[in-house]
């Protein structure tokens, strides 16, 4: 056998070796999308309950952010409660100015964006795995067709098209989840920036 034939045979064998991990990773994508969808539903129900009748502008009217007030704090959604508590903590420590508040805001924003990374990654990874899962059986299918084994060819074609469907479905589901969570993150970022600006203004007004 020529060198070219050896290289081609080696690549074909390598492609077949990749078949198991590709199929395994596709199952992980399916499980990940189902888990994300469940988590997204739970978060939606939680946000709907917490934000029923809540308006950040109304809450800020007459509110002293730097002054701890358990009753006023309880009216906030859980995420903003934690943020306001942190603002009050750094204000009590005298670290509100000189970049302390800005650092806190950036840290919280990065945390929100970091939570979107898994769904963003799945949007690209799942269709790619679906394409790999399509092309790998296609090689076996063509080899079976050349040998006249139509039954084996048909079986491999079914596997090829099924992996495409699964990969695209996972990518589409991850995209929808990411878009919804992105809108929630944007809303939270707007609110925490609003609160931060108000806290800074209150701090400057109280400064001697």
Coordinates of C-alpha atoms in Angstrom, one line a residue:
X1 CA 0.0 0.0 0.0
X2 CA 1.3 3.5 -0.9
X3 CA 2.0 6.2 1.7
X4 CA -1.1 8.1 0.5
X5 CA -3.2 5.0 1.0
X6 CA -1.8 4.6 4.5
X7 CA -2.6 8.2 5.4
X8 CA -6.1 8.0 4.1
X9 CA -6.7 4.7 5.9
X10 CA -5.3 6.3 9.1
X11 CA -7.6 9.3 8.8
X12 CA -10.6 7.1 8.2
X13 CA -9.7 5.0 11.3
X14 CA -9.2 8.2 13.3
X15 CA -12.6 9.5 12.3
X16 CA -14.2 6.2 13.4
X17 CA -12.4 6.5 16.8
X18 CA -14.0 9.9 17.2
X19 CA -17.4 8.4 16.8
X20 CA -17.9 7.3 20.4
X21 CA -16.8 10.6 22.0
X22 CA -19.0 12.6 19.6
X23 CA -22.1 10.6 20.4
X24 CA -21.3 10.7 24.1
X25 CA -20.9 14.5 24.0
X26 CA -24.2 14.8 22.1
X27 CA -25.9 13.1 24.9
X28 CA -24.2 15.5 27.4
X29 CA -25.6 18.4 25.3
X30 CA -29.1 16.9 25.5
X31 CA -28.8 16.6 29.3
X32 CA -27.3 20.1 29.6
X33 CA -30.2 21.7 27.5
X34 CA -32.8 19.8 29.6
X35 CA -31.1 21.0 32.8
X36 CA -30.8 24.6 31.6
X37 CA -34.4 24.6 30.6
X38 CA -35.5 23.4 34.0
X39 CA -33.3 25.9 35.8
X40 CA -34.6 28.6 33.5
X41 CA -38.2 27.7 34.3
X42 CA -37.5 27.8 38.1
X43 CA -35.8 31.2 37.7
X44 CA -38.7 32.5 35.7
X45 CA -41.2 31.5 38.4
X46 CA -39.0 33.0 41.1
X47 CA -38.5 36.3 39.2
X48 CA -42.3 36.5 38.5
X49 CA -43.0 36.0 42.2
X50 CA -40.3 38.5 43.4
X51 CA -41.0 41.2 40.9
X52 CA -44.8 41.2 41.1
X53 CA -45.6 44.9 41.4
X54 CA -41.9 45.8 41.8
X55 CA -40.6 49.0 40.2
X56 CA -37.0 50.2 40.8
X57 CA -37.9 53.9 40.4
X58 CA -40.8 53.6 42.9
X59 CA -38.5 51.8 45.4
X60 CA -35.8 54.5 45.1
X61 CA -38.2 57.3 46.0
X62 CA -37.4 58.3 49.5
X63 CA -35.1 55.4 50.0
X64 CA -31.7 55.9 51.7
X65 CA -29.6 53.2 50.2
X66 CA -26.7 53.7 52.5
X67 CA -28.8 53.4 55.6
X68 CA -29.7 49.8 56.5
X69 CA -33.4 49.2 56.6
X70 CA -34.6 45.6 56.7
X71 CA -38.2 46.5 55.8
X72 CA -37.2 48.5 52.7
X73 CA -34.6 45.9 51.7
X74 CA -37.1 43.1 51.9
X75 CA -39.1 44.8 49.1
X76 CA -36.2 44.1 46.6
X77 CA -35.7 41.0 44.6
X78 CA -33.2 38.6 46.0
X79 CA -30.4 39.6 43.6
X80 CA -30.8 43.3 44.3
X81 CA -31.0 42.7 48.1
X82 CA -27.6 41.1 48.0
X83 CA -26.2 44.0 45.9
X84 CA -27.6 46.7 48.2
X85 CA -26.3 44.9 51.3
X86 CA -22.8 44.8 49.7
X87 CA -23.1 48.5 48.9
X88 CA -24.0 49.3 52.5
X89 CA -21.1 47.1 53.7
X90 CA -18.5 48.9 51.6
X91 CA -20.0 52.3 52.6
X92 CA -19.7 51.4 56.3
X93 CA -16.1 50.4 55.7
X94 CA -15.4 53.7 54.0
X95 CA -14.6 52.1 50.6
X96 CA -17.5 53.4 48.6
X97 CA -15.5 56.1 46.8
X98 CA -12.1 55.8 45.1
X99 CA -13.4 53.1 42.8
X100 CA -14.9 50.8 45.4
X101 CA -18.4 51.1 44.2
X102 CA -17.4 50.8 40.5
X103 CA -15.4 47.7 41.3
X104 CA -18.4 46.1 43.1
X105 CA -20.6 46.9 40.1
X106 CA -18.2 45.4 37.6
X107 CA -17.7 42.3 39.7
X108 CA -21.5 41.7 39.9
X109 CA -21.9 42.4 36.1
X110 CA -19.1 39.9 35.4
X111 CA -20.8 37.3 37.5
X112 CA -24.1 37.8 35.6
X113 CA -22.3 37.5 32.2
X114 CA -20.4 34.5 33.4
X115 CA -23.6 32.7 34.1
X116 CA -24.5 33.0 30.4
X117 CA -21.3 31.3 29.2
X118 CA -22.6 27.6 29.3
X119 CA -25.6 28.4 27.1
X120 CA -23.5 30.5 24.7
X121 CA -21.0 27.7 24.4
X122 CA -23.8 25.2 23.7
X123 CA -25.2 27.3 20.9
X124 CA -22.0 26.7 18.9
X125 CA -20.8 23.3 20.2
X126 CA -24.1 21.3 19.8
X127 CA -24.5 22.0 16.1
X128 CA -20.8 21.3 15.5
X129 CA -21.1 17.9 17.3
X130 CA -24.2 17.2 15.2
X131 CA -22.3 17.9 12.0
X132 CA -19.4 15.6 13.2
X133 CA -21.9 13.0 14.1
X134 CA -23.3 13.3 10.6
X135 CA -20.1 13.1 8.6
X136 CA -18.5 10.2 10.5
X137 CA -21.3 7.7 9.7
X138 CA -21.4 9.0 6.2
X139 CA -17.9 7.5 5.5
X140 CA -19.1 4.1 6.8
X141 CA -22.3 4.5 4.7
X142 CA -20.3 5.2 1.5
X143 CA -18.1 2.2 2.2
X144 CA -21.1 0.0 2.7
X145 CA -22.7 1.3 -0.5
X146 CA -19.5 0.5 -2.4
X147 CA -19.6 -3.0 -1.0
X148 CA -23.2 -3.4 -2.1
X149 CA -24.5 -3.6 1.5
X150 CA -27.6 -1.4 1.2
X151 CA -29.0 -2.4 4.6
X152 CA -25.8 -1.2 6.5
X153 CA -25.7 1.9 4.3
X154 CA -29.3 2.8 5.3
X155 CA -28.6 2.2 9.0
X156 CA -25.6 4.5 8.9
X157 CA -27.6 7.2 7.1
X158 CA -30.3 7.1 9.8
X159 CA -27.6 7.7 12.4
X160 CA -26.1 10.5 10.4
X161 CA -29.4 12.4 10.0
X162 CA -30.4 11.8 13.6
X163 CA -27.3 13.3 15.0
X164 CA -27.8 16.4 12.8
X165 CA -31.3 16.8 14.2
X166 CA -30.2 16.4 17.8
X167 CA -27.3 18.8 17.4
X168 CA -29.5 21.5 15.8
X169 CA -32.3 21.0 18.4
X170 CA -29.8 21.4 21.3
X171 CA -28.3 24.5 19.7
X172 CA -31.7 26.0 19.1
X173 CA -32.9 25.3 22.6
X174 CA -29.6 26.7 24.1
X175 CA -30.0 29.9 21.9
X176 CA -33.6 30.5 23.2
X177 CA -32.5 29.9 26.8
X178 CA -29.5 32.3 26.3
X179 CA -31.7 35.0 24.9
X180 CA -34.1 34.8 27.8
X181 CA -31.4 34.8 30.4
X182 CA -29.6 37.7 28.6
X183 CA -32.7 39.8 28.8
X184 CA -32.9 39.1 32.6
X185 CA -29.2 39.9 33.0
X186 CA -29.6 43.2 31.1
X187 CA -32.5 44.2 33.3
X188 CA -30.5 43.4 36.5
X189 CA -27.5 45.3 35.2
X190 CA -29.7 48.4 34.5
X191 CA -31.2 48.2 38.0
X192 CA -27.9 47.7 39.9
X193 CA -26.3 50.6 37.9
X194 CA -29.3 52.8 38.8
X195 CA -28.9 51.9 42.5
X196 CA -25.1 52.4 42.4
X197 CA -25.6 55.9 40.9
X198 CA -28.1 56.8 43.6
X199 CA -25.9 55.4 46.3
X200 CA -22.9 57.5 45.1
X201 CA -25.1 60.6 44.9
X202 CA -26.4 60.0 48.5
X203 CA -22.8 59.5 49.6
X204 CA -21.7 62.8 48.1
X205 CA -24.7 64.6 49.5
X206 CA -23.8 63.4 53.0
X207 CA -20.1 64.3 52.6
X208 CA -19.0 67.2 54.8

